[in-house]
CSV table of C-alpha atoms in Angstrom, one decimal:
chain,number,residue,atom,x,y,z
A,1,UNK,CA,12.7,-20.7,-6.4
A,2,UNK,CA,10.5,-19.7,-9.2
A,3,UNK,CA,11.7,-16.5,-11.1
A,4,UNK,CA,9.2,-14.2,-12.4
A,5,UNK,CA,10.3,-11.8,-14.7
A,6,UNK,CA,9.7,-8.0,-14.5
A,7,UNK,CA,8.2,-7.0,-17.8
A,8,UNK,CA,8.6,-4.2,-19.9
A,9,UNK,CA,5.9,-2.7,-21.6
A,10,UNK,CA,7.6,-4.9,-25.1
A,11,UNK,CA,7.7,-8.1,-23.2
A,12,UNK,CA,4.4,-8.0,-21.2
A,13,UNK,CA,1.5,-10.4,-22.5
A,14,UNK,CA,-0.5,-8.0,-25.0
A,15,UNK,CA,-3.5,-8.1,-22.2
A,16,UNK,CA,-1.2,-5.8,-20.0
A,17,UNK,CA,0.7,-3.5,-22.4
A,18,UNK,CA,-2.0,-0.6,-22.5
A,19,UNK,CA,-1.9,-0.7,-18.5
A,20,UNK,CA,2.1,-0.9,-18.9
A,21,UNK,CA,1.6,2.1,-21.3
A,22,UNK,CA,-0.6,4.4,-18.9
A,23,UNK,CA,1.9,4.0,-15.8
A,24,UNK,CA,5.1,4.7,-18.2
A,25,UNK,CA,2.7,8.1,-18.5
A,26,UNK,CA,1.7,8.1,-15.2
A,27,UNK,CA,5.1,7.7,-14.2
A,28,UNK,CA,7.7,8.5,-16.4
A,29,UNK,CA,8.7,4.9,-16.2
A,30,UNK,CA,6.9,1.6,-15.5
A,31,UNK,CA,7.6,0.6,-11.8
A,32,UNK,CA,9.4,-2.9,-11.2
A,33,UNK,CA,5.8,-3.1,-9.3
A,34,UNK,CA,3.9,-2.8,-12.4
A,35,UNK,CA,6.1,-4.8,-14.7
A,36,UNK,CA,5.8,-7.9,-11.9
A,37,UNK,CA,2.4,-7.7,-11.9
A,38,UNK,CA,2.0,-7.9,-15.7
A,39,UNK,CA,2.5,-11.4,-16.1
A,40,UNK,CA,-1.4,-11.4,-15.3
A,41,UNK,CA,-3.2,-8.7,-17.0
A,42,UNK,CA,-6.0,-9.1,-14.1
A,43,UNK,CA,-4.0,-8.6,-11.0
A,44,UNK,CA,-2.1,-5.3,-13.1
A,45,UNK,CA,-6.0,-4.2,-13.9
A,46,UNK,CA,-7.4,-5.2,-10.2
A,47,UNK,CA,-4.5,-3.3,-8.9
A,48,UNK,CA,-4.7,0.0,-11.1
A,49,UNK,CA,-8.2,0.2,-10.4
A,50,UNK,CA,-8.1,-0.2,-6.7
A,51,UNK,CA,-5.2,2.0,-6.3
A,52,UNK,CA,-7.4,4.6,-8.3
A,53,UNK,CA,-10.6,4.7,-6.5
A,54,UNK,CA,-8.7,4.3,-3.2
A,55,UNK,CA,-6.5,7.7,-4.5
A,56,UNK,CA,-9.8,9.3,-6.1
A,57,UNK,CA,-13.2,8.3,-4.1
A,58,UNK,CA,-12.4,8.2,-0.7
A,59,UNK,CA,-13.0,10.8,1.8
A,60,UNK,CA,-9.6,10.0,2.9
A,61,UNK,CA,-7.0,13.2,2.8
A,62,UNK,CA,-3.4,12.2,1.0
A,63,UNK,CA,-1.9,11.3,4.5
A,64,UNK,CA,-4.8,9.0,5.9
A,65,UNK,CA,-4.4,7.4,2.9
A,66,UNK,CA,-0.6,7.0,3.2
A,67,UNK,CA,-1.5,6.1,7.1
A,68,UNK,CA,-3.5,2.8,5.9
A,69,UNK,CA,-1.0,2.0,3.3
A,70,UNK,CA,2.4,1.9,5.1
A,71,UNK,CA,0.3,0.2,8.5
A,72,UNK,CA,-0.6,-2.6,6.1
A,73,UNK,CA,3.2,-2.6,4.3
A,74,UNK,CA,5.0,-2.6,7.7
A,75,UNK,CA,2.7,-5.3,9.0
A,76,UNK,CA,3.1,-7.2,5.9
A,77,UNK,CA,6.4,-6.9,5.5
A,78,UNK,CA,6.8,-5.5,2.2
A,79,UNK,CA,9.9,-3.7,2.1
A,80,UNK,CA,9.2,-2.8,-1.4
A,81,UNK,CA,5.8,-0.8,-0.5
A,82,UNK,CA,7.6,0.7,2.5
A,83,UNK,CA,9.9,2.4,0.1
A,84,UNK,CA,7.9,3.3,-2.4
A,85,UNK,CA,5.1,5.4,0.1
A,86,UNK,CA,7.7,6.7,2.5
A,87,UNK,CA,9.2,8.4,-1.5
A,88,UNK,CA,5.2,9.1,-2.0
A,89,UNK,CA,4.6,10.8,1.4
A,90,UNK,CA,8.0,12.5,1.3
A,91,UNK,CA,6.8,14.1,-2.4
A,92,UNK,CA,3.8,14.7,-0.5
A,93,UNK,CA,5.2,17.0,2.2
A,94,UNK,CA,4.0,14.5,4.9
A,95,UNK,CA,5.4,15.7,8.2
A,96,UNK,CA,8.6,13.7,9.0
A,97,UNK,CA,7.4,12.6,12.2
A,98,UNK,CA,4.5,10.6,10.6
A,99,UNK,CA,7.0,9.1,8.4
A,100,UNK,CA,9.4,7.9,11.3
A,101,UNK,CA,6.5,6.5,13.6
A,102,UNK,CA,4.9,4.6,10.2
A,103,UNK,CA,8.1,3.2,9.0
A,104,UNK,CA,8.7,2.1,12.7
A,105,UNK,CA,5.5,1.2,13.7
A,106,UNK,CA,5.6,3.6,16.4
A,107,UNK,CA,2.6,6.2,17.7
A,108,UNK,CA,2.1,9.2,15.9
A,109,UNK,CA,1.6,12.7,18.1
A,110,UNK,CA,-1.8,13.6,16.2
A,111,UNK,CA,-4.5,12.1,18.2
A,112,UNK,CA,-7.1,11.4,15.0
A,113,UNK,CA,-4.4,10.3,12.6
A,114,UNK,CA,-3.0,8.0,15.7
A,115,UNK,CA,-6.8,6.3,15.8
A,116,UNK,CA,-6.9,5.9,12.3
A,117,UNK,CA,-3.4,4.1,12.1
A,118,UNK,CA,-4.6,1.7,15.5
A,119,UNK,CA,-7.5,0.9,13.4
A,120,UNK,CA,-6.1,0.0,10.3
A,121,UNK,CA,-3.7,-2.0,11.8
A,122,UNK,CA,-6.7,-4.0,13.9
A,123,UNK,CA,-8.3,-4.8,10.8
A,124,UNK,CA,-4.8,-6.1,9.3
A,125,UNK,CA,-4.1,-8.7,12.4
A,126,UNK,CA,-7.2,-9.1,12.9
A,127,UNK,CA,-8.4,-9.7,9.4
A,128,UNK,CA,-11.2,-7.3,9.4
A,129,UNK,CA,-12.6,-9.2,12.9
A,130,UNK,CA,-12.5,-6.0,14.7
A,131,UNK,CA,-13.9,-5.2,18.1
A,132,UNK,CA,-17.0,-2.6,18.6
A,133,UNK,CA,-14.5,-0.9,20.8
A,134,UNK,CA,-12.1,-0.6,17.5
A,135,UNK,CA,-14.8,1.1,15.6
A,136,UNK,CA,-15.8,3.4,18.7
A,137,UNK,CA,-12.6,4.4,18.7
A,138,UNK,CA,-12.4,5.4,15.5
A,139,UNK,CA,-15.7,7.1,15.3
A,140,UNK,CA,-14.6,8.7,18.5
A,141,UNK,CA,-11.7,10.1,17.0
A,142,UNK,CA,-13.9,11.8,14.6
A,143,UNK,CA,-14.0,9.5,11.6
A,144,UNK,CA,-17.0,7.9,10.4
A,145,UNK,CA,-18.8,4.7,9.5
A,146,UNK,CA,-18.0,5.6,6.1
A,147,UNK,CA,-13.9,5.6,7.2
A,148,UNK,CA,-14.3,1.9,8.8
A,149,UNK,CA,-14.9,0.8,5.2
A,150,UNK,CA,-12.0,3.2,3.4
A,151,UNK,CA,-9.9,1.6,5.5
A,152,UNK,CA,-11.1,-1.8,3.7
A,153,UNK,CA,-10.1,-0.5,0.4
A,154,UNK,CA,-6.7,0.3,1.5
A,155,UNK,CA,-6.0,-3.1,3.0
A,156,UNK,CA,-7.2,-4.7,-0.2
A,157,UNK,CA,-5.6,-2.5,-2.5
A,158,UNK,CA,-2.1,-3.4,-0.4
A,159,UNK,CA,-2.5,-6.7,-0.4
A,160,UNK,CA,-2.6,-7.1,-4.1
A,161,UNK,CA,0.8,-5.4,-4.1
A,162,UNK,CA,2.1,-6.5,-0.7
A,163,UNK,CA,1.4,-10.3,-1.6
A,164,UNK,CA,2.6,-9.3,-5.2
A,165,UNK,CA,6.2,-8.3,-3.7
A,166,UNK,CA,6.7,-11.1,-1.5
A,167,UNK,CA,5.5,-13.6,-4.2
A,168,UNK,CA,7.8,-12.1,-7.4
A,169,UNK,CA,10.3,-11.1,-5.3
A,170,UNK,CA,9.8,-7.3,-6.8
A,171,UNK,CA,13.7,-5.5,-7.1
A,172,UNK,CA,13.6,-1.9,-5.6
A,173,UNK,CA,13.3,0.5,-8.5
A,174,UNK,CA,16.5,2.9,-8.4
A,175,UNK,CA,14.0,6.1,-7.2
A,176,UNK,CA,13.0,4.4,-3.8
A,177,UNK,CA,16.4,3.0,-3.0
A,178,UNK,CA,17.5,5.9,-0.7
A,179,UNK,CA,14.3,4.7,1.4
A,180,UNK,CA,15.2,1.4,1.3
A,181,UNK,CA,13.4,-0.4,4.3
A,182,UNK,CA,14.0,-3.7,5.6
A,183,UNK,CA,11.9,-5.7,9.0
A,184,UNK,CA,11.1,-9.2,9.2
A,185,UNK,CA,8.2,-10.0,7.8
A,186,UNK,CA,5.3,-11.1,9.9
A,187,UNK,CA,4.5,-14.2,8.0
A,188,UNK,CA,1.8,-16.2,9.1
A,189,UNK,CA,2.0,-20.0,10.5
């Protein structure tokens, strides 16, 4: 199996050290995430900038967001993702109960945030070859045309750090281990 090292911000090619710099700010450290994905200052950039305007310019609140996220890391399989964003959502204040029913792939209560999770996860397994009853749904819920694209960005932001995990074999950083998450993957044929 090919190792790939986690980089600190002194060992990372000199492409990736100001991004390595920004989340030690960001962050107070540089997640094992981070430091894994420096070995190509691209995928560290592409990743960043994703996460950004997902976080930034969406319409999405902090828990749709969160809703799209930990669909696509349960589906994928990435335990690392799953504890990271059940420690974001719990920082967050995210009710409990949408916590649970995301980290077990399970409905949640609220009707609207319930749609949106459905959806997202039919444009995971489905690989964005939804059905017009998938988008009706959603719309129907009371999101719009702009949300069936949002939800786009949030798949592709998670698979740069879902495929990212499985690939480099990412170690839990010490802050998410008490959320420590493990499923078998879904990996495909």
């Amino acid at each position: 199996m090919t190792d790939f090292n986690v980089h600190t911000i002194q060992s990372a090619p000199d492409a990736s050290r100001p991004q390595l710099e920004q989340s030690q700010k960001a962050y107070g450290y540089v997640p094992n995430l981070h430091g894994v994905m420096a070995e190509s200052p691209a995928l560290l950039e592409a990743y960043r900038t994703v996460a950004t305007i997902f976080d930034t310019k969406t319409e999405l609140s902090a828990t749709e967001r969160q809703i799209i996220a930990m669909t696509n890391n349960r589906l994928n399989g990435c335990t690392y993702c799953m504890a990271a964003h059940t420690s974001i959502m719990q920082a967050a204040n995210v009710s409990e109960d949408v916590i649970t029913a995301l980290r077990d792939g399970t409905s949640i209560a609220d009707p609207k945030l319930e749609a949106l999770r459905v959806f997202a996860e039919q444009v995971n397994t489905k690989r964005g070859w939804v059905a017009e009853d998938d988008i009706e749904a959603l719309l129907a819920a009371g999101y719009t045309k702009q949300t069936v694209f949002e939800v786009i960005v949030g798949t592709a932001y998670k698979v740069l750090s879902n495929y990212t995990n499985h690939i480099g074999q990412t170690p839990l950083d010490e802050g998410f281990a008490k959320n420590e998450w493990n499923a078998e993957p879904q990996r495909a044929n």
